[in-house]
Coordinates of C-alpha atoms and ligand atoms in Angstrom, one line a residue:
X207 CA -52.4 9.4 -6.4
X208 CA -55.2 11.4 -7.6
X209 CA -57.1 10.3 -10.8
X210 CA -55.4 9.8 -14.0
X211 CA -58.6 11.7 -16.1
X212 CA -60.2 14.1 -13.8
X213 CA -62.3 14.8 -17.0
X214 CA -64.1 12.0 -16.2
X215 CA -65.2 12.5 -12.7
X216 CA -67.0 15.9 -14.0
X217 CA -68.0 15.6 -17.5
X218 CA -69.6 18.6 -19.7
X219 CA -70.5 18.4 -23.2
X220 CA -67.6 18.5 -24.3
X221 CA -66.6 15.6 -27.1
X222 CA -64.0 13.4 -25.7
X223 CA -63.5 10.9 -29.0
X224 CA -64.3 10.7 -32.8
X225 CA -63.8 7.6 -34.8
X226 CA -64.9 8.0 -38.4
X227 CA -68.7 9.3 -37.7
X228 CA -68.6 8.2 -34.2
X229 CA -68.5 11.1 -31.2
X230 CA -68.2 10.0 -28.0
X231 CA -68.5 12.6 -25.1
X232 CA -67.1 12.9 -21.6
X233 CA -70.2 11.7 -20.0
X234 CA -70.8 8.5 -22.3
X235 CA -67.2 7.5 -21.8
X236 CA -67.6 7.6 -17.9
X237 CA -70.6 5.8 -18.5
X238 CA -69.9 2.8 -20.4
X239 CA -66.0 2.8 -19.1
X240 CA -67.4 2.7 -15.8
X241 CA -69.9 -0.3 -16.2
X242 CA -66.9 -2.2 -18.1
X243 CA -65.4 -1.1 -15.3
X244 CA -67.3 -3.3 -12.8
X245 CA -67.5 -6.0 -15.0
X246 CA -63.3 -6.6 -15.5
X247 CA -62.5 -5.8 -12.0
X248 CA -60.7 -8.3 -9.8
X249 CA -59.0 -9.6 -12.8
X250 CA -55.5 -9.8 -13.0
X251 CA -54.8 -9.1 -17.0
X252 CA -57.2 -8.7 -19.4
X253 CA -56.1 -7.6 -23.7
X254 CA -57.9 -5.1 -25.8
X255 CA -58.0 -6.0 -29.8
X256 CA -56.9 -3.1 -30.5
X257 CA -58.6 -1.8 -33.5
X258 CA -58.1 2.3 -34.4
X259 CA -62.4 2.6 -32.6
X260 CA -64.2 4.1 -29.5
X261 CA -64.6 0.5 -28.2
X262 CA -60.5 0.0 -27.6
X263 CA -60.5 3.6 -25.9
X264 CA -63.4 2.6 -23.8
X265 CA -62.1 -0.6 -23.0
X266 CA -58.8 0.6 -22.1
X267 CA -60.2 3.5 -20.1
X268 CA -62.3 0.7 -18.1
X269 CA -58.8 -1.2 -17.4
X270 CA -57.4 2.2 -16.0
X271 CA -60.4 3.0 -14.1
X272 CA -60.5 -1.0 -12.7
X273 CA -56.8 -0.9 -11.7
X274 CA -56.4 -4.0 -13.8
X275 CA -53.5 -4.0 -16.0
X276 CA -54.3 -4.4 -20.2
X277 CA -52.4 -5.3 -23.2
X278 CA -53.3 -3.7 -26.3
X279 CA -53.0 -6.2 -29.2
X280 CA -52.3 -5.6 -32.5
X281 CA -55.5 -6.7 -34.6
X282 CA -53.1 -7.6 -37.9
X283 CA -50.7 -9.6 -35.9
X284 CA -49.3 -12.3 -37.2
X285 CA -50.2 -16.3 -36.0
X286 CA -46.7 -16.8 -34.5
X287 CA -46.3 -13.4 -33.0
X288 CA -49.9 -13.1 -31.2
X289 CA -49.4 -16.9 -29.8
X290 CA -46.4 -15.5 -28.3
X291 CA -48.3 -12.3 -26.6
X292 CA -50.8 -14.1 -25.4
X293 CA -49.1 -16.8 -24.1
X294 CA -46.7 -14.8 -22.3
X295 CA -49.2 -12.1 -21.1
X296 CA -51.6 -14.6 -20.2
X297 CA -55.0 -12.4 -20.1
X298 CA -57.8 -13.3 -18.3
X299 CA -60.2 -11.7 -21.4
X300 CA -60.3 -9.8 -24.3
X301 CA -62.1 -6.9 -24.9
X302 CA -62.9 -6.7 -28.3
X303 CA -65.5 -4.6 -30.9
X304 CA -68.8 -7.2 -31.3
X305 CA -68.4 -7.7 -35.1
X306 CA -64.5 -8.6 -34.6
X307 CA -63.5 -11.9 -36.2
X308 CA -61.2 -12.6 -33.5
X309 CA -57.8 -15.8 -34.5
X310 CA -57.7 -18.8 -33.1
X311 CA -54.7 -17.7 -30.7
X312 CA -57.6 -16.2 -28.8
X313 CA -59.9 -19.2 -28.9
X314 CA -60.6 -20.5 -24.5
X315 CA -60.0 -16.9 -23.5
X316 CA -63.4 -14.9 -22.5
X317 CA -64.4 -12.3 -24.9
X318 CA -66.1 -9.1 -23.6
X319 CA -67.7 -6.5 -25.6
X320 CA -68.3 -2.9 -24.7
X321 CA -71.9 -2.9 -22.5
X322 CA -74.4 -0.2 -24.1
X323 CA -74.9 2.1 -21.2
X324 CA -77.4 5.2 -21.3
X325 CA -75.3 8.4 -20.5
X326 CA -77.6 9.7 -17.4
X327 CA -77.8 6.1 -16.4
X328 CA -73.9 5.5 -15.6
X329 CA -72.7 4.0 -12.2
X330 CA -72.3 6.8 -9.8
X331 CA -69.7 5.4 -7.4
X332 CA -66.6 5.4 -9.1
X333 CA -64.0 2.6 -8.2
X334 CA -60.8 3.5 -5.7
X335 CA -57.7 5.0 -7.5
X336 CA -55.4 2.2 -7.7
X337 CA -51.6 2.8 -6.1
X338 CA -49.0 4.7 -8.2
X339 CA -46.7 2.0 -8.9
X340 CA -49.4 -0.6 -9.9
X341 CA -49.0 -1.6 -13.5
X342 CA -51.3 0.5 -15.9
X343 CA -50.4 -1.0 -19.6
X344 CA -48.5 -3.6 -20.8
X345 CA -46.6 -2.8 -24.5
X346 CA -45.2 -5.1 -26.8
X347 CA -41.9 -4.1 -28.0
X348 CA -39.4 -5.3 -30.4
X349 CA -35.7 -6.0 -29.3
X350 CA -32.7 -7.3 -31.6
X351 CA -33.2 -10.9 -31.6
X352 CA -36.2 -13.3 -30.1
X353 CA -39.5 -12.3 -29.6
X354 CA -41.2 -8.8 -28.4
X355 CA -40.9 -8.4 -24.8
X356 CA -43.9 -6.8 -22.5
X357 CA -43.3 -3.3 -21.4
X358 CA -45.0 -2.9 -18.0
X359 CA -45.9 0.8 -17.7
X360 CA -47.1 1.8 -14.0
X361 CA -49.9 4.5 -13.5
X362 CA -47.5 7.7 -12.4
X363 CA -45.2 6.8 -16.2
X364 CA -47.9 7.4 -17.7
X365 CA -49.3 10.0 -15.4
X366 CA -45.5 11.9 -15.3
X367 CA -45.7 11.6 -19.2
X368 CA -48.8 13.5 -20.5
X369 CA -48.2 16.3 -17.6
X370 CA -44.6 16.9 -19.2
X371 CA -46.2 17.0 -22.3
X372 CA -49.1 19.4 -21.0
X373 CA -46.2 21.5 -20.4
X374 CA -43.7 21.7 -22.7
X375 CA -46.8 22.2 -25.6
X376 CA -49.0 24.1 -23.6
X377 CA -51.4 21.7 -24.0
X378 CA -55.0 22.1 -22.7
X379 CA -58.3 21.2 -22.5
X380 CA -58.7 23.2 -25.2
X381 CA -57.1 21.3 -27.9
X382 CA -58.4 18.8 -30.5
X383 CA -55.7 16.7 -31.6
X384 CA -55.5 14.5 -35.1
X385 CA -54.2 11.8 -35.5
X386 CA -54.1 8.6 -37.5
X387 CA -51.8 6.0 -35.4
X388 CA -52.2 2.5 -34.7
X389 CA -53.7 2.1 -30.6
X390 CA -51.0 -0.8 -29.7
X391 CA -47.9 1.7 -29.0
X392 CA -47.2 4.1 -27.1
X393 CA -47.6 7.1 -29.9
X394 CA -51.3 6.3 -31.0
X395 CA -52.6 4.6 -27.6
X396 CA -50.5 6.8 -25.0
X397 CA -50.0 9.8 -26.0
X398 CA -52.8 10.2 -28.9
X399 CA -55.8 9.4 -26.6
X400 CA -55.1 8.8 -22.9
X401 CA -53.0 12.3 -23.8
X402 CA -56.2 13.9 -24.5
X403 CA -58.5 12.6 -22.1
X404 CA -55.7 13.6 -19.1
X405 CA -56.1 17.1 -20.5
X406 CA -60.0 17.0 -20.7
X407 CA -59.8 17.7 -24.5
X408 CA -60.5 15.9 -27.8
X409 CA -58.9 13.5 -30.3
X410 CA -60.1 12.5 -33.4
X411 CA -58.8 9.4 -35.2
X412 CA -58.7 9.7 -38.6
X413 CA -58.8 5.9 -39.4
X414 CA -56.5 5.6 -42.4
X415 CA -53.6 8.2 -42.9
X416 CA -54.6 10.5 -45.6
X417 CA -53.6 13.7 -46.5
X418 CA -56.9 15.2 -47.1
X419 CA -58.3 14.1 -44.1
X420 CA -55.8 16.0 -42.3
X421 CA -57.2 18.8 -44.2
X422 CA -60.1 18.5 -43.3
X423 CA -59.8 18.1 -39.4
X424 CA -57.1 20.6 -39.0
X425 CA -59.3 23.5 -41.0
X426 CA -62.5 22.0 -38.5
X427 CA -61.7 23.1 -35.1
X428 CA -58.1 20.2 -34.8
X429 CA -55.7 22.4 -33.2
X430 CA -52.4 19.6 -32.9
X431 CA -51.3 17.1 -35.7
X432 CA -49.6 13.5 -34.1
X433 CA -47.4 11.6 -36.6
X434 CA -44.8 9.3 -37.5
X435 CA -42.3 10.8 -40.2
X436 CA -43.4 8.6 -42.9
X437 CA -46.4 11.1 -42.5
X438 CA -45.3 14.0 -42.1
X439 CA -42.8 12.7 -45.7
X440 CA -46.4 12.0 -47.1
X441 CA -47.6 15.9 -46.0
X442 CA -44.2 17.2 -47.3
X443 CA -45.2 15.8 -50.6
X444 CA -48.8 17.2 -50.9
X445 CA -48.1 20.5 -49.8
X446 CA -46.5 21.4 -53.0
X447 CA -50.0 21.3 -54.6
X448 CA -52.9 21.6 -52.5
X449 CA -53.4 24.9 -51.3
X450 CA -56.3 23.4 -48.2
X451 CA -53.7 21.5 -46.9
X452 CA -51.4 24.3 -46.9
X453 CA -53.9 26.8 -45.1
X454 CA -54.7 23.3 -42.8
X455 CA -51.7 23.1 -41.7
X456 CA -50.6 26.9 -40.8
X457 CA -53.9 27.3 -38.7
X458 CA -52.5 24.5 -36.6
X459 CA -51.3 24.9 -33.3
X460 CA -48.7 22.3 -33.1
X461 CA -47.2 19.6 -35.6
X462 CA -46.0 17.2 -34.0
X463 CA -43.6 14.4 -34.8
X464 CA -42.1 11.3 -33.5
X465 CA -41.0 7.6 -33.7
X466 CA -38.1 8.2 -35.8
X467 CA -36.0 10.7 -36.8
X468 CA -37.8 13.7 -39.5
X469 CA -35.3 14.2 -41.9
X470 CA -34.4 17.8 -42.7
X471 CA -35.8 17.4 -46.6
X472 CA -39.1 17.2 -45.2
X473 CA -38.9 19.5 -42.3
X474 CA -37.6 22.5 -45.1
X475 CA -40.6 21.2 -47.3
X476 CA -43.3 21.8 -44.8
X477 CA -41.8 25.1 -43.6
X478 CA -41.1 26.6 -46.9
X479 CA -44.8 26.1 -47.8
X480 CA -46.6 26.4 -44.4
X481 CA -44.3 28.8 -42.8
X482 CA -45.0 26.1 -39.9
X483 CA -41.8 24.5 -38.0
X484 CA -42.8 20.7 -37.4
X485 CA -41.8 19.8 -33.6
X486 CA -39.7 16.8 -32.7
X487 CA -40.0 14.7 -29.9
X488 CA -38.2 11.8 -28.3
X489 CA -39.6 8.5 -27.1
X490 CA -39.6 5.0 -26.3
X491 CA -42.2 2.3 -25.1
X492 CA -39.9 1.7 -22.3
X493 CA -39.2 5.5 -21.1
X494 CA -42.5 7.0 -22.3
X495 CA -41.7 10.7 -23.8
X496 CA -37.8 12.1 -22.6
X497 CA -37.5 15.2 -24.7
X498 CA -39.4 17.4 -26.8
X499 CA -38.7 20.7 -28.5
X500 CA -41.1 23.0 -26.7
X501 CA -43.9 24.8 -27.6
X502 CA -42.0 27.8 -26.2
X503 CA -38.3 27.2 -27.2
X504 CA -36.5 27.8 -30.2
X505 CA -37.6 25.1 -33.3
X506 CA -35.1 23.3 -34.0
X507 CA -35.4 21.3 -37.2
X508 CA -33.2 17.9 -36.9
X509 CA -33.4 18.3 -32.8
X510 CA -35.3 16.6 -30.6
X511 CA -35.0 19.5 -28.3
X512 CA -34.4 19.4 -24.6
X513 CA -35.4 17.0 -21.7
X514 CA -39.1 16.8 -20.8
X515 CA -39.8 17.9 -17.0
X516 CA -39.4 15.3 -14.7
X517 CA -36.9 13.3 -17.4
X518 CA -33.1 13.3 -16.2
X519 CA -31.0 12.4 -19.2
X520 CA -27.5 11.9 -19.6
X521 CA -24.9 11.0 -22.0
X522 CA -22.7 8.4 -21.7
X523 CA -19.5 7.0 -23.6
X524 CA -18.6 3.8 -24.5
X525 CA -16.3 3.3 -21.3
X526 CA -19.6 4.2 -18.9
X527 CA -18.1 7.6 -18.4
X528 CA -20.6 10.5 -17.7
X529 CA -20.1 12.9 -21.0
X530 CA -20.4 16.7 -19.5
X531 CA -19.4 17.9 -23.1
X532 CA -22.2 20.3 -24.9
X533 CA -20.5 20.4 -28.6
X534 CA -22.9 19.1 -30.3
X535 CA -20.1 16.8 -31.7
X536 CA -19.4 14.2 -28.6
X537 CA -21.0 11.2 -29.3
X538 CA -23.0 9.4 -26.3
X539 CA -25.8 6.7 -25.5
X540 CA -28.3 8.5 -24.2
X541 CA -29.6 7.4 -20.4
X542 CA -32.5 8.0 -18.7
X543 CA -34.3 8.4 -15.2
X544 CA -37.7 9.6 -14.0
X545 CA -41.0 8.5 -13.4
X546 CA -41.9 8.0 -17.0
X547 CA -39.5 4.8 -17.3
X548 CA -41.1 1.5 -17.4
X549 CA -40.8 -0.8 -14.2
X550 CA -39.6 -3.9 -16.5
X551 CA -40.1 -6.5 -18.9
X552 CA -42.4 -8.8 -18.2
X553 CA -41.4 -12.3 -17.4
X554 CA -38.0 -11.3 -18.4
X555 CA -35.7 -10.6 -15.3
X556 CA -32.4 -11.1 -17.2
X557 CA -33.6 -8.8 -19.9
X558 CA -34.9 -5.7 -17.1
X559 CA -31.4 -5.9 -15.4
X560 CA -29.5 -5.8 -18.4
X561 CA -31.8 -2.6 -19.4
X562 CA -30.5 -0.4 -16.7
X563 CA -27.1 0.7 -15.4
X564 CA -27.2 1.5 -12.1
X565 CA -30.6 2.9 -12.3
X566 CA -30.3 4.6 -15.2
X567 CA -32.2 3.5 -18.5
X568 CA -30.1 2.4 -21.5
X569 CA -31.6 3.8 -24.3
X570 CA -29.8 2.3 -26.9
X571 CA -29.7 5.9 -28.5
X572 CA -26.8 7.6 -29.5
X573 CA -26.8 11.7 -29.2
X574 CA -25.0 14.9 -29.1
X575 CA -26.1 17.6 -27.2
X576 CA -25.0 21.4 -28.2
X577 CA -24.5 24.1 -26.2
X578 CA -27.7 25.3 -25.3
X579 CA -28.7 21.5 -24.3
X580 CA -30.9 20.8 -27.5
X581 CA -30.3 16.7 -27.9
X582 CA -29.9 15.7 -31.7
X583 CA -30.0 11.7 -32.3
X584 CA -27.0 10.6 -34.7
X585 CA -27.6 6.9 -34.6
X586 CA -28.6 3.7 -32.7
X587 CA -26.4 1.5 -31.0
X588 CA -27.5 -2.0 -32.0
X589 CA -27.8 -2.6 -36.1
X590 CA -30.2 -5.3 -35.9
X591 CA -33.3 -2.8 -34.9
X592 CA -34.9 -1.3 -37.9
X593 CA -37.1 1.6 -37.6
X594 CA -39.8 1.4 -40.9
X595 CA -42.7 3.5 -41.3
X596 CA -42.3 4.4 -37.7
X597 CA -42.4 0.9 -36.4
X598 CA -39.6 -1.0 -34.2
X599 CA -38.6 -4.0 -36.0
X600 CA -35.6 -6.6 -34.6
X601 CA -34.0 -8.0 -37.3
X602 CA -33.6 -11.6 -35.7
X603 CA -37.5 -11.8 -35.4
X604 CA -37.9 -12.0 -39.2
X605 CA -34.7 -13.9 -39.8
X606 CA -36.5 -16.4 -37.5
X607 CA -39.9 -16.0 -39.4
X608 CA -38.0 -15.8 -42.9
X609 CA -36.4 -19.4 -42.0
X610 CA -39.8 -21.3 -41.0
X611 CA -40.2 -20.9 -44.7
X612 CA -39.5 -24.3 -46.3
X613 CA -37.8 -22.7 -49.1
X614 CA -35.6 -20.8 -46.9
X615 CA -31.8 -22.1 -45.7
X616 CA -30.5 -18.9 -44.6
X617 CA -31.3 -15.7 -44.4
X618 CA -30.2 -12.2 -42.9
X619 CA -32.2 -9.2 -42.1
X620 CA -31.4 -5.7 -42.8
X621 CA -32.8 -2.4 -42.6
X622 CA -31.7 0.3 -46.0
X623 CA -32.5 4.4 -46.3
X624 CA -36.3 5.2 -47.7
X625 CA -37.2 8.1 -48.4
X626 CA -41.5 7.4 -47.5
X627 CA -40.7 4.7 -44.8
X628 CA -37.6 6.0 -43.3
X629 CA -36.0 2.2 -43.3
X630 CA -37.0 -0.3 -45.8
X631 CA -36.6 -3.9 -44.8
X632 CA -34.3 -6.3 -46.7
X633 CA -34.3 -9.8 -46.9
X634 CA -31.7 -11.3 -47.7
X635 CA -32.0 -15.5 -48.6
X636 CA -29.8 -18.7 -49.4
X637 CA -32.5 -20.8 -50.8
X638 CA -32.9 -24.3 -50.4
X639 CA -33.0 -24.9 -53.7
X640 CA -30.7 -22.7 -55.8
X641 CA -33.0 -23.8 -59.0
X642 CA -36.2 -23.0 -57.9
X643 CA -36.1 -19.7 -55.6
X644 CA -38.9 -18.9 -53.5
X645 CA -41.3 -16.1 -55.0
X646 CA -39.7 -12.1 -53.3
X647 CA -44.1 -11.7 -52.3
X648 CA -44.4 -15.3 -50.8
X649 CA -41.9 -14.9 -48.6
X650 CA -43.0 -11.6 -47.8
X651 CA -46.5 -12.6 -46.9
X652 CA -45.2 -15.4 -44.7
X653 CA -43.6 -12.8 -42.6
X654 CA -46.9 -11.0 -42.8
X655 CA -48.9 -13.9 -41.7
X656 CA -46.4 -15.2 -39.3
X657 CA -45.3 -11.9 -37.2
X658 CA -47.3 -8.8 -38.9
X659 CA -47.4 -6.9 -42.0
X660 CA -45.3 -4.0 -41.3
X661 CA -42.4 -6.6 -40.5
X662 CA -42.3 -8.2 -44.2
X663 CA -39.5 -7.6 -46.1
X664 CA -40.1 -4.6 -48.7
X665 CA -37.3 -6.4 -50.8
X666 CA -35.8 -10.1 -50.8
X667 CA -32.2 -10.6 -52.6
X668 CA -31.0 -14.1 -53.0
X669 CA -27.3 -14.8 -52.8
X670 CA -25.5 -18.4 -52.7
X671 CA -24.1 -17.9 -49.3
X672 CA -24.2 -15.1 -46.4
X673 CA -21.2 -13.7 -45.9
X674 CA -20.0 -15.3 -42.4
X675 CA -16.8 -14.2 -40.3
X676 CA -13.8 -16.7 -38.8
X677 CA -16.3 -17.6 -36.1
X678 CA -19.4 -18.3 -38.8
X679 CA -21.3 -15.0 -37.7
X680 CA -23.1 -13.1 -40.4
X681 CA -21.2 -10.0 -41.3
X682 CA -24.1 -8.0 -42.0
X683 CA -21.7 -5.2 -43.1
X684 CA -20.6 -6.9 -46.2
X685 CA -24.1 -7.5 -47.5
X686 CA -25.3 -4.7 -50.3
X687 CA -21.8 -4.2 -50.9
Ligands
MCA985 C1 -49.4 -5.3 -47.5 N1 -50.4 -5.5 -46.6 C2 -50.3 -6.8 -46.3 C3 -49.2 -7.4 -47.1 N2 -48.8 -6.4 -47.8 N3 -51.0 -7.5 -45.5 C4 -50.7 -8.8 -45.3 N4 -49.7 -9.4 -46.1 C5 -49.0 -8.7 -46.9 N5 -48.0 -9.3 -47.7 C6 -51.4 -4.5 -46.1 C7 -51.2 -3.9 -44.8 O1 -51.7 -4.6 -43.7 C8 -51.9 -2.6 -44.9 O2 -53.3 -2.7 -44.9 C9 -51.6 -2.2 -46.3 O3 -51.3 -3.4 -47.0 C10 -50.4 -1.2 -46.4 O4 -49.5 -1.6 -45.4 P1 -48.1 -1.0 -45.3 O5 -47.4 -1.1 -46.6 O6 -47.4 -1.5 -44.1 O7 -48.5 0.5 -45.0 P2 -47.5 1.7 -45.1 O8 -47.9 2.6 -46.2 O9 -46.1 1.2 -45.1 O10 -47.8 2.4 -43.7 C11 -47.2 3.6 -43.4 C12 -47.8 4.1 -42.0 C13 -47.6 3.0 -41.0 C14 -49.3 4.4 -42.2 C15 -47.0 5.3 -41.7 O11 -46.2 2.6 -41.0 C16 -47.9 3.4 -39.6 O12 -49.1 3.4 -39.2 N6 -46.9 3.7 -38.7 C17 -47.1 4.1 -37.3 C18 -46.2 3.4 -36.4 C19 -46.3 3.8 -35.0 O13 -47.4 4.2 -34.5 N7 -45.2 3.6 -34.3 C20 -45.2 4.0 -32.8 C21 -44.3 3.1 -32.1 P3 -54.3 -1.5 -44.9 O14 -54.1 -0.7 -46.2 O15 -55.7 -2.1 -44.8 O16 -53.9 -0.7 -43.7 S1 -42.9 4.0 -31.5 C22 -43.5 4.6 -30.0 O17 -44.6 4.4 -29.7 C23 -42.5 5.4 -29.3 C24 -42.9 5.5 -27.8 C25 -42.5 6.8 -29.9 O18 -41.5 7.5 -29.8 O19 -43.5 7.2 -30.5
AMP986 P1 -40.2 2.1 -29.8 O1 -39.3 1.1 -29.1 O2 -41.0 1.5 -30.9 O3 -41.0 2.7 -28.7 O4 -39.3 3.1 -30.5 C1 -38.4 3.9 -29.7 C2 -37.3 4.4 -30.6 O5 -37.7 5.2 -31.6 C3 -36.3 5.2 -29.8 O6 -35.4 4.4 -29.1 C4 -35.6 6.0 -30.9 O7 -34.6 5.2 -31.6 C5 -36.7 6.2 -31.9 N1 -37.3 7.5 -31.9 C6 -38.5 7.9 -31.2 N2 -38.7 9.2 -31.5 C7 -37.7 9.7 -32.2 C8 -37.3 10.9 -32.8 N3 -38.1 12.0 -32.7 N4 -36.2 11.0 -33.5 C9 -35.4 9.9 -33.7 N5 -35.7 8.7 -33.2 C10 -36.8 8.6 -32.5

């Protein structure tokens, strides 16, 4: 295979990364990548604390470049939920920024910091490409009940990704992109920087999201926005009154969202006052991107446009029939194949053979397709995955987290519309003892604590009993009713 970031091998002056006031160009990158390079290779796992800076980038590039496979972890996890990463991942080391005040579910694993390297002084010999297959990144993602499960992405998934991409966007060397996304999924990590970097163009991180810092970067030279809806809600809201954003945003070459579905409010909102369509694509950790509407198609506001190059997608009913239908009314779960799907779970056999169907990813995604082969998403198959601010959450995690709490006897876990975060978690709780609830912000900061802060409940409602059916199970349906 040849090399994932031919940028690398030649660099000009071009900047590669900016974090806050830090620029780091092509030739630093290869530098100090390369020397942490040599210093992680031979191991079998390592993790990268994966804090929105140059040193996660660096220290994931360095992973790449070694062949060895890395786990981004996510720096505000929770106690129970990073014991549970690292135990199952097992890494060798961590890679982590010097002044990071790393937990104690890290403690007996080495810790490596990013070496200082002088730019002319880099290695010269670069190491051997690894094979295409061999696993690139491991991402933690949520599933209805238990705890996340390891996505192992190979080398061509991610490879096969950012070139589909490249096309459908017409994306060069020559864009900047902006963004503002955590580095432990795919959006941020994958597509925000390695995206980049494959191209032999720029990111800049804007740390925290913030309206006037996309402003800023998009009226200085940032030619592509990256967001989750929440967002892009957040843009649709400012654009009413401030004109720089406006002008920001229809200089922009491409706005770009994903990780949920942008509702058509905000899309109209963004248009009316930018004259700028927002582009939609379609995603998962496990599948890398499948569809995007193109930089050269039709916008299509509520669409997630038409399979990425490379992708084959289908629809499929509820009986395993093929649908051939393009309606845009018949319903189907939407399947996958190419060489941006994952490989598997990690240590999770049972849970990688019930993910395919005769080779073809389950999605979990339910679509229509119309005539001209556009894909709109209409709903999810499973009821117990909640999709707030962007982020997958199972519902059975926090049910699990929400019942460790002392003053907890039962509890259910539900996701309801919000306008800002797309789905608002609900808690909802039997106390132990009816007289003396536990407090709606303790219980959400034991969630916080336990598994990370964007699972906490955004509400808790306490009710004498859950509504349970003949067989005892939780109707979730009759809950809010
Ligand atoms: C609040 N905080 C707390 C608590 N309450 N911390 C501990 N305990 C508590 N009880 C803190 C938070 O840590 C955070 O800190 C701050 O308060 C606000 O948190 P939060 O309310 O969660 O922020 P928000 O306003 O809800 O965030 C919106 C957001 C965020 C910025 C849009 O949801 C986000 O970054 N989403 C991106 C998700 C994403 O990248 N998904 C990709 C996966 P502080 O203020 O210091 O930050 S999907 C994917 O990868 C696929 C492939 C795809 O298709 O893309
Ligand atoms: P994750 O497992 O966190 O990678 O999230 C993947 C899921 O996000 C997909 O299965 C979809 O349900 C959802 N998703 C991603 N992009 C979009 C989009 N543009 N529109 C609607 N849903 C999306």
């Amino acid at each position: 295979m040849s090399p994932l970031f031919p940028a690398l091998a030649a660099p000009d002056g071009r900047p590669a990364l900016r974090f806050g006031d830090r620029t780091l160009g092509y030739a630093e990158l290869a530098a100090t990548a390369t020397a942490l390079a040599a210093r992680i290779d031979g191991a079998r796992r390592i993790a990268v604390w994966a804090t929105p800076s140059a040193d996660t980038a660096i220290g994931v590039m360095a992973a790449l470049l070694a062949g060895v496979p890395a786990v981004p972890l996510n720096p505000r996890s929770g106690e129970r939920e990073l014991a549970h990463v690292v135990a199952d991942s097992a890494p060798e080391l961590v890679i982590a920024e010097a002044d990071a005040a790393l937990p104690s579910a890290l403690d007996g694993i080495e810790r490596v910091t990013v070496p200082v390297v002088p730019e002319s002084g880099g290695p010269a010999a670069p190491l051997p490409e690894p094979d295409r297959e061999s696993p690139a990144l491991i991402i933690y993602t949520s599933g209805t009940t238990g705890p996340p499960k390891g996505a192992i992405l190979p080398r061509r998934a991610l490879a096969a990704t950012l070139d589909a991409l490249a096309d459908a966007w017409q994306w060069t060397g020559d864009d900047v992109v902006v963004h503002a996304l955590p580095l432990f999924h795919v959006h941020g990590l994958v597509i925000g920087v390695l995206g980049p970097l494959r191209r032999g163009g720029s990111m800049r991180h804007i740390g925290r999201f913030d309206t006037a810092a996309v402003a800023r970067e998009l009226s200085d030279g940032g030619t592509m926005l990256f967001g989750v809806p929440t967002m892009y809600h957040r843009v649709a809201a400012a654009v009413r009154d401030d004109a720089g954003l406006v002008a920001a945003l229809s200089g922009a070459r491409l706005l770009v969202s994903g990780s949920a579905p942008l509702p058509l409010p905000d899309h109209r909102r963004i248009t009316g006052a930018t004259g700028r369509q927002v582009v939609e694509r379609y995603g998962m950790t496990e599948t890398l991107m499948n569809t995007s509407v193109r930089a050269d198609g039709e916008p299509r506001a509520g669409s997630v446009g038409v399979p990425l190059p490379g992708v084959d997608l289908r629809l499929v009913d509820d009986d395993g029939g093929v649908l051939d239908t393009y309606d845009g009314r018949t319903i189907g779960e939407i399947q996958v194949r190419g060489d941006n799907v994952f490989t598997g779970y990690l240590n999770r056999r049972d849970a990688t053979e019930a993910a395919f169907s005769a080779g073809w990813f389950r999605t979990g995604d339910m679509a229509v397709r119309d005539a001209d082969g556009y894909i709109r998403i209409v709903g999810r198959r499973a009821t117990d995955l909640i999709k707030s601010g962007g982020y997958k959450i199972g519902a059975g995690e926090i049910e699990n987290a929400l019942l460790d709490h002392p003053g907890v006897a039962e509890a259910a876990v539900t996701g309801e519309p919000d306008d800002d975060l797309g789905e608002r978690i609900i808690a909802w709780v039997v106390p132990a003892d009816p007289a003396a609830p536990p407090a709606p912000d303790e219980l959400a900061a034991h969630v916080a604590s336990e598994l990370a802060a964007h699972k906490r409940p955004r509400e808790v409602r306490f009710l004498d009993a859950l509504p349970r059916n003949d067989m005892g199970k939780v109707t979730k349906r009759e809950l809010g009713r």
